[in-house]
Coordinates of C-alpha atoms in Angstrom, one line a residue:
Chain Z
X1 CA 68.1 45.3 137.7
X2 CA 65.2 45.0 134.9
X3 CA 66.6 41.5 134.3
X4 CA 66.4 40.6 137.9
X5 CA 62.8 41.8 138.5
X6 CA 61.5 39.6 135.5
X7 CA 63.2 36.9 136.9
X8 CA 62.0 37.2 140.1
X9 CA 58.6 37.9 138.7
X10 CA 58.3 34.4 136.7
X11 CA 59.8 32.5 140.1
X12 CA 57.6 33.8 142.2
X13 CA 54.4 33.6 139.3
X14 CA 55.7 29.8 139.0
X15 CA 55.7 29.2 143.1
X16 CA 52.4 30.7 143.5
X17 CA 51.0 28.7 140.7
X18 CA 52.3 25.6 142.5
X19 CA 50.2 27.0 145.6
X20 CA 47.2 27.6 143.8
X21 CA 47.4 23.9 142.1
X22 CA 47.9 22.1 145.6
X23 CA 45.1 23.8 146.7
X24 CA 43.0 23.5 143.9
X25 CA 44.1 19.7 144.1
X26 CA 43.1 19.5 147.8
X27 CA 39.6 21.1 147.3
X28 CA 39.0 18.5 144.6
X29 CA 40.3 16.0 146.9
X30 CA 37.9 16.8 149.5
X31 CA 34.6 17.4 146.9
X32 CA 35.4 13.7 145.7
X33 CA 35.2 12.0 148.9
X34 CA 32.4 14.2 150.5
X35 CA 30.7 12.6 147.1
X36 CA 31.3 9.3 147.1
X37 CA 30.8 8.7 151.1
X38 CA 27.3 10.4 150.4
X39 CA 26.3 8.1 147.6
X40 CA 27.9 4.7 148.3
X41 CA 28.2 2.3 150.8
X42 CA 31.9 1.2 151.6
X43 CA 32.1 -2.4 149.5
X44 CA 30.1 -0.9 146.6
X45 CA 32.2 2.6 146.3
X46 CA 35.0 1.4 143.8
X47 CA 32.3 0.0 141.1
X48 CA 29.8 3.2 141.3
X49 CA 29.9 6.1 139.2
X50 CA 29.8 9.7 141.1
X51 CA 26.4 11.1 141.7
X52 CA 22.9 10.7 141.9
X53 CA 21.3 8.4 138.7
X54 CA 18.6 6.4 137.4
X55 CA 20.2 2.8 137.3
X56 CA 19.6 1.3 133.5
X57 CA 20.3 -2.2 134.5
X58 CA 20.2 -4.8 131.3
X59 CA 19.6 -8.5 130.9
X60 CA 20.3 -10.2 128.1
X61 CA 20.1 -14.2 126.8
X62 CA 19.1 -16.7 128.9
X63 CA 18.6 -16.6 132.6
X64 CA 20.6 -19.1 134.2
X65 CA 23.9 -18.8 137.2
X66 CA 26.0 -19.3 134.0
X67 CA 29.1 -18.0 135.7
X68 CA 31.6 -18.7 132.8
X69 CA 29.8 -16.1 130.7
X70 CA 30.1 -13.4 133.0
X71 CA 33.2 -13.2 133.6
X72 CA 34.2 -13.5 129.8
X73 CA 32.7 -10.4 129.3
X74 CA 29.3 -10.4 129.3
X75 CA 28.0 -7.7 132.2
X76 CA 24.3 -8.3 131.0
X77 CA 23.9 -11.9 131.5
X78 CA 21.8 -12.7 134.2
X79 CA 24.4 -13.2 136.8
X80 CA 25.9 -9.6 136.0
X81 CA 22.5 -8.1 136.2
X82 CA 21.4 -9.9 139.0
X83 CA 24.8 -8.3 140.6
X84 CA 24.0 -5.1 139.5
X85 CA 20.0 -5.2 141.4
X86 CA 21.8 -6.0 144.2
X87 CA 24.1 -2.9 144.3
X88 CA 21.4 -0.7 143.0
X89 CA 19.9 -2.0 146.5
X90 CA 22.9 -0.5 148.6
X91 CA 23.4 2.0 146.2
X92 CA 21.8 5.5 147.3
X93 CA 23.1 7.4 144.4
X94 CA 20.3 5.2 142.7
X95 CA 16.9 6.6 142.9
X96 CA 15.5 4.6 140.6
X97 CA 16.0 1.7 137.8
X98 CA 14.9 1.0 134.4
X99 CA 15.2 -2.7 134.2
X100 CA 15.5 -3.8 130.0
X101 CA 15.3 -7.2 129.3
X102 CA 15.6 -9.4 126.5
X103 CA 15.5 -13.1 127.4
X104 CA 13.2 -16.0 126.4
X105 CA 13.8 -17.1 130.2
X106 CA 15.7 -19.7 132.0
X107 CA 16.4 -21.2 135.0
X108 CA 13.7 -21.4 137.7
X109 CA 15.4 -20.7 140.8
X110 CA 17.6 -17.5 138.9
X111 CA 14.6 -15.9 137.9
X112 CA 13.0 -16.1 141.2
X113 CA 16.4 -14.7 142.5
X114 CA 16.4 -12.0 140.1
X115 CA 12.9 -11.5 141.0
X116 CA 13.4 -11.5 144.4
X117 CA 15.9 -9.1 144.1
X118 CA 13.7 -6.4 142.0
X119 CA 10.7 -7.2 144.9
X120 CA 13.1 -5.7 147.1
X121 CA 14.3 -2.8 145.3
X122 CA 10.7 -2.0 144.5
X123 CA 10.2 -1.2 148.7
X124 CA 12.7 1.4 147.7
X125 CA 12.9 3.1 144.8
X126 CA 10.8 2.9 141.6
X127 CA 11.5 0.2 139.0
X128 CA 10.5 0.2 135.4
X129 CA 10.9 -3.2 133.5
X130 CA 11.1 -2.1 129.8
X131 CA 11.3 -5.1 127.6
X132 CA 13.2 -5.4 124.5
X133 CA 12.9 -8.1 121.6
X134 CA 11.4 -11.2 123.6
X135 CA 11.1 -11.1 127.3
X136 CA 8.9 -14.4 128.0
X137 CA 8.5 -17.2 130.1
X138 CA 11.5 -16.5 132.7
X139 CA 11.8 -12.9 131.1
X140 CA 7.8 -12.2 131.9
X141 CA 8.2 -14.4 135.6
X142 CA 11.3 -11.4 136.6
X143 CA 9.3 -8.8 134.8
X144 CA 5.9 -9.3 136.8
X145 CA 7.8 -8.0 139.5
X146 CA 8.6 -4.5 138.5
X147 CA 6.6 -1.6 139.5
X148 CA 5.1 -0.8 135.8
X149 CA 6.1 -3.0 132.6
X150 CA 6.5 -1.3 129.4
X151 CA 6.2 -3.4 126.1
X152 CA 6.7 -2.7 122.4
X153 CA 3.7 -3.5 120.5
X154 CA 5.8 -5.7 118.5
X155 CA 7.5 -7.8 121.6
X156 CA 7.5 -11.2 122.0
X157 CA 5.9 -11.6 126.3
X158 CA 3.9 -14.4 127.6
X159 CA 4.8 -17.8 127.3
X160 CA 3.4 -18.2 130.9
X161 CA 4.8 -21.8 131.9
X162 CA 7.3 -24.4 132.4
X163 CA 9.4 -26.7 130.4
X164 CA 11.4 -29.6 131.2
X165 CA 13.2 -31.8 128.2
X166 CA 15.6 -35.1 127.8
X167 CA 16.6 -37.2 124.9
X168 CA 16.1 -40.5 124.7
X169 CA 19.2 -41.7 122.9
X170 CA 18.7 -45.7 124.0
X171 CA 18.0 -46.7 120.3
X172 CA 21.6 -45.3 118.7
X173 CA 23.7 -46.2 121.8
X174 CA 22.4 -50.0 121.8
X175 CA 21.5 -50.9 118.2
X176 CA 23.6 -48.4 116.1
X177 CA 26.6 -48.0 118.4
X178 CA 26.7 -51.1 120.7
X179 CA 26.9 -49.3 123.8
X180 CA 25.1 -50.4 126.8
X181 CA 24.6 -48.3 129.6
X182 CA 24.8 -49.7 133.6
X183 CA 23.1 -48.1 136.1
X184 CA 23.6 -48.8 139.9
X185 CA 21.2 -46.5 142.1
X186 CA 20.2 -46.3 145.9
X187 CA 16.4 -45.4 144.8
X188 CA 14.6 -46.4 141.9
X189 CA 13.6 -42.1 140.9
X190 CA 17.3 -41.4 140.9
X191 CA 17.7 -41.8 137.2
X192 CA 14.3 -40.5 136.5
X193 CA 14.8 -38.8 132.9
X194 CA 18.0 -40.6 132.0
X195 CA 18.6 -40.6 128.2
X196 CA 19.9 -44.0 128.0
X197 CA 16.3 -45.7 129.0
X198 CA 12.9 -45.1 128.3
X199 CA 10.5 -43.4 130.8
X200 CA 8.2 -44.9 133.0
X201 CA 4.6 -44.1 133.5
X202 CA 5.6 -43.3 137.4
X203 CA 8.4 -41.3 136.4
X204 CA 6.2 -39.3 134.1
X205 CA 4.0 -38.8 136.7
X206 CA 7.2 -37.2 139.3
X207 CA 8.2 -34.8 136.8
X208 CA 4.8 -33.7 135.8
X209 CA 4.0 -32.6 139.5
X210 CA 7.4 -31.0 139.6
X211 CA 7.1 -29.1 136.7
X212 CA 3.4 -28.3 137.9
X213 CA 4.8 -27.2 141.1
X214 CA 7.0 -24.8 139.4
X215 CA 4.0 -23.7 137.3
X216 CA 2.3 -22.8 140.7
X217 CA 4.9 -20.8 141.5
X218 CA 5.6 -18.7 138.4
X219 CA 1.4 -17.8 138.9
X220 CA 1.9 -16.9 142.7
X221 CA 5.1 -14.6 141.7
X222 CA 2.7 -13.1 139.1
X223 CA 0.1 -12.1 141.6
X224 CA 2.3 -11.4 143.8
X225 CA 4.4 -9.2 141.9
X226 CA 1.5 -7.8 139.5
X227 CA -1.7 -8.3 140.6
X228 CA -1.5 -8.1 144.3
X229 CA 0.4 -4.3 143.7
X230 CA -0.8 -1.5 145.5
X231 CA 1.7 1.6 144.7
X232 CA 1.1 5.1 144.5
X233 CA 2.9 6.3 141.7
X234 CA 0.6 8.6 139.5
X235 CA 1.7 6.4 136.1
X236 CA -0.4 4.3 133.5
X237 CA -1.0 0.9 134.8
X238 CA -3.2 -1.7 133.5
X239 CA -5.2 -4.3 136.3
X240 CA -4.5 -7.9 135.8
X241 CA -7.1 -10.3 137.0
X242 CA -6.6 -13.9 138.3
X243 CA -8.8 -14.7 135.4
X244 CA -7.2 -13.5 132.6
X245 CA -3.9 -15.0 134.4
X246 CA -4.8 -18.3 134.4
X247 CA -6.7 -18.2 131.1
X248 CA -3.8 -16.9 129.3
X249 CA -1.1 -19.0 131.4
X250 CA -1.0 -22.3 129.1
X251 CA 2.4 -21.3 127.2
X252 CA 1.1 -18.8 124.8
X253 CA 3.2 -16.1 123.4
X254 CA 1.3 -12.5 123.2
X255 CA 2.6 -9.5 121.6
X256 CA 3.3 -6.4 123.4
X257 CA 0.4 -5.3 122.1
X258 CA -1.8 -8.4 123.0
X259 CA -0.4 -8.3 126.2
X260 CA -1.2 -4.6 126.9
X261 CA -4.6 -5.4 126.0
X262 CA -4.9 -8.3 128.6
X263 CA -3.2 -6.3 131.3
X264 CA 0.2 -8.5 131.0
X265 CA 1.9 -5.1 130.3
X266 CA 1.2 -1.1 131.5
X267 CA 2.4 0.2 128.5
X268 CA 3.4 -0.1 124.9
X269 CA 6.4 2.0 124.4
X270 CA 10.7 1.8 124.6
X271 CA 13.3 3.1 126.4
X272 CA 12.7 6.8 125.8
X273 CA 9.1 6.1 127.5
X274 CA 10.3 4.0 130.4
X275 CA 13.1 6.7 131.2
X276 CA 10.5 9.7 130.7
X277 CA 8.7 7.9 133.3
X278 CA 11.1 7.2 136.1
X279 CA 11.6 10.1 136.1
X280 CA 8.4 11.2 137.6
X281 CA 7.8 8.0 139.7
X282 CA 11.9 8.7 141.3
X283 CA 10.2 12.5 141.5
X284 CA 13.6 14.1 139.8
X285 CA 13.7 16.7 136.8
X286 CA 13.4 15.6 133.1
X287 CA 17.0 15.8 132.6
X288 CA 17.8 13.7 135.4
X289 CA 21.1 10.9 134.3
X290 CA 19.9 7.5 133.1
X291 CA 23.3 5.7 133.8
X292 CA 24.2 2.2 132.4
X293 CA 24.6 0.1 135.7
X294 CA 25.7 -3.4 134.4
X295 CA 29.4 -2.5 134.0
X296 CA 32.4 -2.4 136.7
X297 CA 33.8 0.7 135.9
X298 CA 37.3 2.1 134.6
X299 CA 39.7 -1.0 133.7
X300 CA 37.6 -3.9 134.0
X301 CA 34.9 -2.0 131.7
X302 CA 37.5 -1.4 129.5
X303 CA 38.5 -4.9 129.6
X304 CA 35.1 -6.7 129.5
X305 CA 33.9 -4.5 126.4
X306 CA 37.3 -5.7 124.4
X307 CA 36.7 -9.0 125.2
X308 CA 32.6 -8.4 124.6
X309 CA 33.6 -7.5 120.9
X310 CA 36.4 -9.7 120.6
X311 CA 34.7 -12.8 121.0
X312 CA 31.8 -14.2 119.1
X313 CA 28.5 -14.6 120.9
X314 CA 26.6 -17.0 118.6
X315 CA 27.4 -20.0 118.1
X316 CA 26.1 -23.7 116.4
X317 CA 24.4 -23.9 120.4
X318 CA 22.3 -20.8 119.7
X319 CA 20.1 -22.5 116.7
X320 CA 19.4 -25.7 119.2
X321 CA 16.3 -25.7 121.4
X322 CA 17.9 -23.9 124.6
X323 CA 15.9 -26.6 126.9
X324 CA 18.4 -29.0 125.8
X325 CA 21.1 -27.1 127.8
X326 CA 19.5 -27.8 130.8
X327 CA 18.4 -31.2 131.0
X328 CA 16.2 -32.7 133.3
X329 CA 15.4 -29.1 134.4
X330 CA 12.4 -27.3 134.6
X331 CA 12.4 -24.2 133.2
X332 CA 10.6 -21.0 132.4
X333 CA 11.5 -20.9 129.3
X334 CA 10.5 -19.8 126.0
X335 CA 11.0 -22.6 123.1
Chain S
X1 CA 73.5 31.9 144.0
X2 CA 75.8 34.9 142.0
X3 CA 74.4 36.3 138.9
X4 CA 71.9 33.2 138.7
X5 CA 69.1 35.9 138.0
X6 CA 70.6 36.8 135.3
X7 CA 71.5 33.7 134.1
X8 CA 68.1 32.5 134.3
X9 CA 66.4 35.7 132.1
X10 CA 69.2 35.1 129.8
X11 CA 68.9 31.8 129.2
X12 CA 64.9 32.2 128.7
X13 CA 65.2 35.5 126.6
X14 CA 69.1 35.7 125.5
X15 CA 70.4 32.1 125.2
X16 CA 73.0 32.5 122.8
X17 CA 74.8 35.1 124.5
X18 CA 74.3 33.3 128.0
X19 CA 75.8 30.2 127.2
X20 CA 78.7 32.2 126.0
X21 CA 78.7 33.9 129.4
X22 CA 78.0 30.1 131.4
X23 CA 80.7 28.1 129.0
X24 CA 83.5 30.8 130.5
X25 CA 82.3 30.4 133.9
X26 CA 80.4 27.2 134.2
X27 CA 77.9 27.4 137.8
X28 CA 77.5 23.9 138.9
X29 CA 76.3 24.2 141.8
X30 CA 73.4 26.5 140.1
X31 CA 72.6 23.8 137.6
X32 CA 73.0 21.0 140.2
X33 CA 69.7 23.2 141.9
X34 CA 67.7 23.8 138.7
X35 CA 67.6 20.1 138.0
X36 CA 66.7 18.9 141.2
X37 CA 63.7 21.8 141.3
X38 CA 62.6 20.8 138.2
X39 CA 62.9 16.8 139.1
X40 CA 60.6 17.5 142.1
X41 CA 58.0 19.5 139.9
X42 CA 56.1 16.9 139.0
X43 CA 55.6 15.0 141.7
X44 CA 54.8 18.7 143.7
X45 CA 52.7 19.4 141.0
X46 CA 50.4 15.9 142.6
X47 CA 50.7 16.7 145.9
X48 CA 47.3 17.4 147.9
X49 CA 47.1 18.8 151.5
X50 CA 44.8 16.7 152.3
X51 CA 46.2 13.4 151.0
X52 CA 45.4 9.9 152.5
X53 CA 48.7 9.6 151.6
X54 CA 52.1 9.3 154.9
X55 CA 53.8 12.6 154.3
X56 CA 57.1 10.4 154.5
X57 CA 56.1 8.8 151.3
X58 CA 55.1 12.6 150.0
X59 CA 58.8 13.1 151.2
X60 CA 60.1 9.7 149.7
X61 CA 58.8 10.6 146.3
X62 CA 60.4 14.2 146.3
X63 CA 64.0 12.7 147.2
X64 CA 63.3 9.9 144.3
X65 CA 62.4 12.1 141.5
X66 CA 65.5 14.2 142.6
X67 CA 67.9 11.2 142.5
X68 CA 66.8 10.2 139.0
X69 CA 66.5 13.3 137.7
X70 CA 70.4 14.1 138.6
X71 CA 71.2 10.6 137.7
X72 CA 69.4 11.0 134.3
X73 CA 71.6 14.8 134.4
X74 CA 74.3 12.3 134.6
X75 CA 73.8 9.8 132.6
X76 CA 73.0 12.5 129.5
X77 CA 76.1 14.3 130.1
X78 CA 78.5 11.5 130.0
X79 CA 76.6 9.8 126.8
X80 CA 77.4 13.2 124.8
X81 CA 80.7 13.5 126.4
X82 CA 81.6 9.5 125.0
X83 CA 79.8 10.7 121.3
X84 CA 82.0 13.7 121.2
X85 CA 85.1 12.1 121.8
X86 CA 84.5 9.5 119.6
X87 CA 84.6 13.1 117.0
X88 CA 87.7 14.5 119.2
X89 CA 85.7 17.1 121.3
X90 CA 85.0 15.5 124.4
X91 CA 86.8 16.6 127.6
X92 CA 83.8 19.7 128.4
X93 CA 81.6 17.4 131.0
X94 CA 81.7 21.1 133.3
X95 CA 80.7 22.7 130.6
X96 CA 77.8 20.3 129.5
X97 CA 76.3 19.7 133.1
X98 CA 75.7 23.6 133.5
X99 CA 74.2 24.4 130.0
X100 CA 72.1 21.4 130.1
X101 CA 71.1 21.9 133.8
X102 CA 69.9 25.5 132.5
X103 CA 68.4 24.4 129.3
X104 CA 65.6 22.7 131.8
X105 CA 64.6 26.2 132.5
X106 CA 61.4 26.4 130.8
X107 CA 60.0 23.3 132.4
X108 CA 59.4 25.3 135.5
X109 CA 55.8 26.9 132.9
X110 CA 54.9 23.2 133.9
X111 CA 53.4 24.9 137.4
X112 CA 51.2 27.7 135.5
X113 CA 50.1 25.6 132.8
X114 CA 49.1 23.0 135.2
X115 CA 46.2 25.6 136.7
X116 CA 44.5 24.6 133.7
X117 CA 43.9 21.5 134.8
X118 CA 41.2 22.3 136.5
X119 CA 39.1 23.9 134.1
X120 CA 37.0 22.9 131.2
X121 CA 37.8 21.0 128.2
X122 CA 39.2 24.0 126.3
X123 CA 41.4 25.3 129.5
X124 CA 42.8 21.7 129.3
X125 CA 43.6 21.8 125.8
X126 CA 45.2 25.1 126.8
X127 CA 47.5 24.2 129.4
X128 CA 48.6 21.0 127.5
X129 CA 49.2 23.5 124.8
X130 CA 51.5 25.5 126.9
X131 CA 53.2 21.9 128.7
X132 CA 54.0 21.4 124.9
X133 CA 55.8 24.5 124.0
X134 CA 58.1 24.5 127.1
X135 CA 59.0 21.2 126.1
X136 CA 60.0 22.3 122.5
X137 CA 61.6 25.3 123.8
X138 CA 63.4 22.9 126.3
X139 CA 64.4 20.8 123.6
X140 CA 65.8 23.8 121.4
X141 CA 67.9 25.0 124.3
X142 CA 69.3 21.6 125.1
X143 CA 70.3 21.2 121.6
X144 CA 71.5 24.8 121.3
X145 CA 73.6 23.8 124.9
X146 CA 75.1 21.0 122.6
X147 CA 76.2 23.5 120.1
X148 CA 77.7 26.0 122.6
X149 CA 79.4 23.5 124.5
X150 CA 81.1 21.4 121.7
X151 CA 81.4 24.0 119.1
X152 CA 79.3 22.5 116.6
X153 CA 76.8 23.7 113.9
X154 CA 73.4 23.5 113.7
X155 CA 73.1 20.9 111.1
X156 CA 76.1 18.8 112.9
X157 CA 74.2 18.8 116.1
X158 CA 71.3 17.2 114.8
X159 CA 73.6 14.5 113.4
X160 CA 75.0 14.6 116.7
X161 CA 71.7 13.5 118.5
X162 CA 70.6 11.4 115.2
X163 CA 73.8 8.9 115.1
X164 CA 73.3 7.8 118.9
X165 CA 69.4 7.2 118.5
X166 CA 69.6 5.7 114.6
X167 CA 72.9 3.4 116.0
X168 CA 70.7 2.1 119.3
X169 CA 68.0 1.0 116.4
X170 CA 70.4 -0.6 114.3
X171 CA 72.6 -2.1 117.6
X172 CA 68.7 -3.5 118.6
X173 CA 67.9 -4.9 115.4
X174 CA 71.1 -7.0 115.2
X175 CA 71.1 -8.0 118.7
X176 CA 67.4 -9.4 118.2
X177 CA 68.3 -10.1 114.8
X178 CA 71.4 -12.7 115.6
X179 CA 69.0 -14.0 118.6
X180 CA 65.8 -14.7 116.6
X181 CA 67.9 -16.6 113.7
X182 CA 69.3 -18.9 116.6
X183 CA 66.0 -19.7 117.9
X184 CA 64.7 -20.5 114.6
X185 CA 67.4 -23.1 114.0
X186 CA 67.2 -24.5 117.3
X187 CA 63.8 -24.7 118.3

C-alpha cells in the first residue's frame, strides 16, 4: 500500500508539474507578444530587441552606399547605420538615439540621406550625435543635424567643404607605356575629368560650380540642421551664427575643443555624457537601457561579428587619399 | 496495468530486487507505455495553450516522438541482443524490452525539473542540475537492466557497452581510412 501511495504521489507530482509548465509556457507566450506588438511595427519586429531603449546607433569609416561592406560584416558602415535611423524611425521601443560617429566623411548624396534620415527622427524623438575620433567634412554635414552634438576636446570636426580628385595618368600611358587612349562621345563635357587627357580651362570651370554647388548645400544643411534649431530640450547648447559658418567653412579642421568654442559643437564630452543626457531630453530615469542598434539580432549578429573579427579591415587602400576611391566625385570629405 | 505501481517504486527505490521480480515475469505491454510516455515528454514539455502553432501538428509531433522513441526501444534491444550472442547469451529480447523500458523511469523528473525553467539564473542551473542526475540514474539503471537480463558482472557490462562503441570508432576510421587513401591516389 505505502509503495503504491509514493508512486502515485510522484505520477501525479510529475502530471501536475507538466500542467504548471504549459501554463507557465502559455503566460510567457502571451507576455512576449503583448511586448513585441507594443513596441514594433510588423516588418521591423524580427530585428528589434524587446522593450523600451535608447537606440546607440554607430557609424564608422567612410560614408558612402558601399553595399559590399555591409553585408560582409560590417553593421556600422554607413549603409548599416543608415538602416538602422530608419528603423529607429518605426521603432517605438526607441525613445531616443545616441548617434556616435567616426568618419572623415564621404559621399555627398549618403550623407544628405543619412542626414535626412536623422532630420526626421529629430521631429520624434531626441537625438544626440556624440562624435568619436574624427567626424569631419561628411561626418560634421550628418552631425549638424542632430538635436545637440557632443565632442571630445581632442576630436578631429570641421573640415567644412568639398573635394573632388582625378589623376592624370596621360604621360605614363603614352610615353612610358605606349598606350593611347580613344575617346568617342555624344558631348564634348562627357569625359570631363578623364585621366587619360589633360583638363580644359572650361572643364575646370563645370566642376568648380559643381563642387561649389555642393558647398552650398553642405552650408544650407548646416543652418538648417544647426542654426535654424528651435527645440525645447532644457540641455547645453551653443548658438552658431551664419558668420562664424562661413568664416570657418573653407576646409579647416577644428578640435572638439575649437569647435565648442565656435559653436560647431554643444559640448565637449563622450559617450557617458551623451547617454546621461538622453536621458533627460527622452524624459526616462537614469538607468534607462542604452541598446546597440546597428546589429540584426540572434544568428545574423552572431554571424556578422565572426566574420567582423575574421576578416581584416585595413588594408594597402586605407594609407591612400580616400578621394581617389571616388573619382570624379565630389565629396565631403576629410583628406 | 497489474502490480505496475510497484514495479515503478521498485525500480526507482529497489532496482535490483525488481528486475529479479520483472526478468521472471517480463510486462511488455507496461514497458511498451513507459517508453512512449516518456518519448512524448519532451515535446509536452514545449507545448503552449496558446500556440500559433495547428494543434494537428501539436498532435503530429506527439505520435513522432512516440514512433522514434519505440523504434529507438527497438533498435537498442536488438543491438544488445546481436552483442550478446555474439558472447552466447542472446535469446532474452522479452526480457531486455521490459527492463530497459523501466530503466527510462527517472526521465519522467524531466516535468518537475523543467519548472525551473522559468526562474532565475540559479533556478536554471538547478533544474539542469536535476535533468542531469535523472539522466545518470537512467544510465545506471539501463546498465544495471544489462546486467540482470544477461547475467553479467559489473565490470563485464561496461565491456559490454565499451566493445560496440570502441568497434564503431575503429569500423569508421577504416572505412574513411581505405576511402581517403583511394582519393589520394586518384585525385
Amino acid at each position: 500500500m505505502k509503495t503504491k501511495i509514493i508512486s502515485i504521489s510522484i505520477i501525479t507530482l510529475c502530471f501536475l508539474s507538466i500542467i504548471v509548465g504549459i501554463i507557465n509556457t502559455s503566460v510567457k507566450t502571451i507576455e512576449a507578444k503583448k511586448k513585441s506588438e507594443q513596441s514594433t511595427s510588423n516588418f521591423f519586429k524580427s530585428f528589434s530587441s524587446e522593450g523600451d531603449k535608447i537606440a546607440l546607433i554607430s557609424m564608422q569609416g567612410t560614408i558612402s552606399s558601399d553595399m559590399s561592406s555591409s553585408l560582409i560584416g560590417e553593421p556600422d558602415s554607413a549603409e548599416g547605420a543608415l538602416k538602422a535611423l530608419e528603423r529607429a524611425v518605426e521603432d517605438n521601443s526607441v525613445k531616443g538615439v545616441i548617434f556616435r560617429i567616426n568618419s572623415p566623411g564621404g559621399t555627398v548624396a549618403m550623407s544628405q540621406e543619412i542626414y535626412g534620415t536623422i532630420m526626421r527622427l529629430r521631429e520624434i524623438k531626441p537625438v544626440v550625435v556624440s562624435m568619436a575620433d574624427v567626424a569631419a567634412s561628411g561626418g560634421y554635414y550628418v552631425a549638424s543635424a542632430a538635436d545637440r552634438i557632443y565632442a571630445d576636446p581632442g576630436t578631429l570636426t570641421g573640415s567644412i567643404g568639398v573635394i573632388m580628385g582625378t589623376l592624370n595618368v596621360q604621360e605614363l600611358m603614352t610615353q612610358k607605356l605606349g598606350v593611347k587612349s580613344v575617346v568617342i562621345k555624344s558631348g564634348k563635357f562627357k569625359d570631363t575629368g578623364s585621366m587619360y587627357r589633360p583638363m580644359t580651362g572650361e572643364e575646370q570651370i563645370l566642376l568648380q560650380n559643381v563642387v561649389n554647388s555642393a558647398y552650398h548645400q553642405f552650408l544650407n544643411a548646416i543652418i538648417d540642421g544647426r542654426i535654424k534649431r528651435n527645440d525645447k530640450y532644457k540641455i547645453e547648447k551653443v548658438a552658431l551664427t551664419e558668420q562664424i559658418l562661413k568664416k570657418y567653412a573653407d576646409g579647416r579642421i577644428l578640435t572638439g575643443e575649437q569647435a565648442k568654442t565656435l559653436g560647431f559643437v554643444d559640448k565637449l564630452g563622450g559617450l557617458y555624457e551623451a547617454k546621461k543626457d538622453i536621458r533627460v531630453m527622452a524624459k526616462v530615469s537614469e538607468t534607462f537601457p542604452v541598446t546597440p542598434y546597428n546589429k540584426p539580432t540572434g544568428f545574423t549578429e552572431m554571424l556578422f561579428s565572426t566574420t567582423e573579427s575574421l576578416i581584416p579591415h585595413k588594408n594597402i587602400e586605407s594609407y591612400m587619399p580616400l578621394s581617389l576611391n571616388y573619382p570624379r566625385q565630389p565629396l565631403f570629405m576629410w583628406e | 496495468m497489474k502490480n505496475f505501481f510497484d514495479n515503478f517504486y521498485g525500480v526507482l527505490f529497489k532496482p535490483s530486487e525488481t528486475f529479479d521480480k520483472l526478468k521472471e515475469n517480463p510486462h511488455l505491454i507496461q514497458g511498451f507505455i513507459i517508453v512512449v510516455l516518456i518519448s512524448i515528454l519532451s515535446p509536452v514539455l514545449k507545448f503552449s495553450i496558446n500556440s500559433e502553432q495547428n494543434p494537428f501538428f501539436q498532435g503530429f509531433e506527439l505520435i513522432n516522438a512516440s514512433f522514434w522513441g519505440l523504434l529507438s526501444w527497438l533498435f537498442f534491444a536488438s543491438f544488445l541482443e546481436i552483442i550478446a550472442s555474439i558472447f552466447k547469451r542472446g535469446g532474452k529480447t522479452k526480457i531486455f524490452l521490459c527492463l530497459s523500458a523501466f530503466a527510462l523511469l527517472p526521465w519522467i523528473f524531466l516535468a518537475p525539473a523543467s519548472l525551473f525553467k522559468t526562474g532565475g539564473l540559479l533556478f536554471k542551473a538547478l533544474g539542469i542540475m536535476i535533468g542531469l542526475a535523472s539522466w545518470l540514474w537512467s544510465t545506471l539503471l539501463t546498465a544495471f537492466a544489462i546486467m540482470k537480463t544477461y547475467d553479467i558482472s559489473a565490470p563485464r557490462v561496461i565491456t559490454f557497452i565499451l566493445i560496440p562503441f570502441f568497434g564503431g570508432i575503429l569500423g569508421f576510421y577504416w572505412f574513411v581510412g581505405f576511402f581517403m587513401t583511394l582519393i589520394q591516389i586518384f585525385q
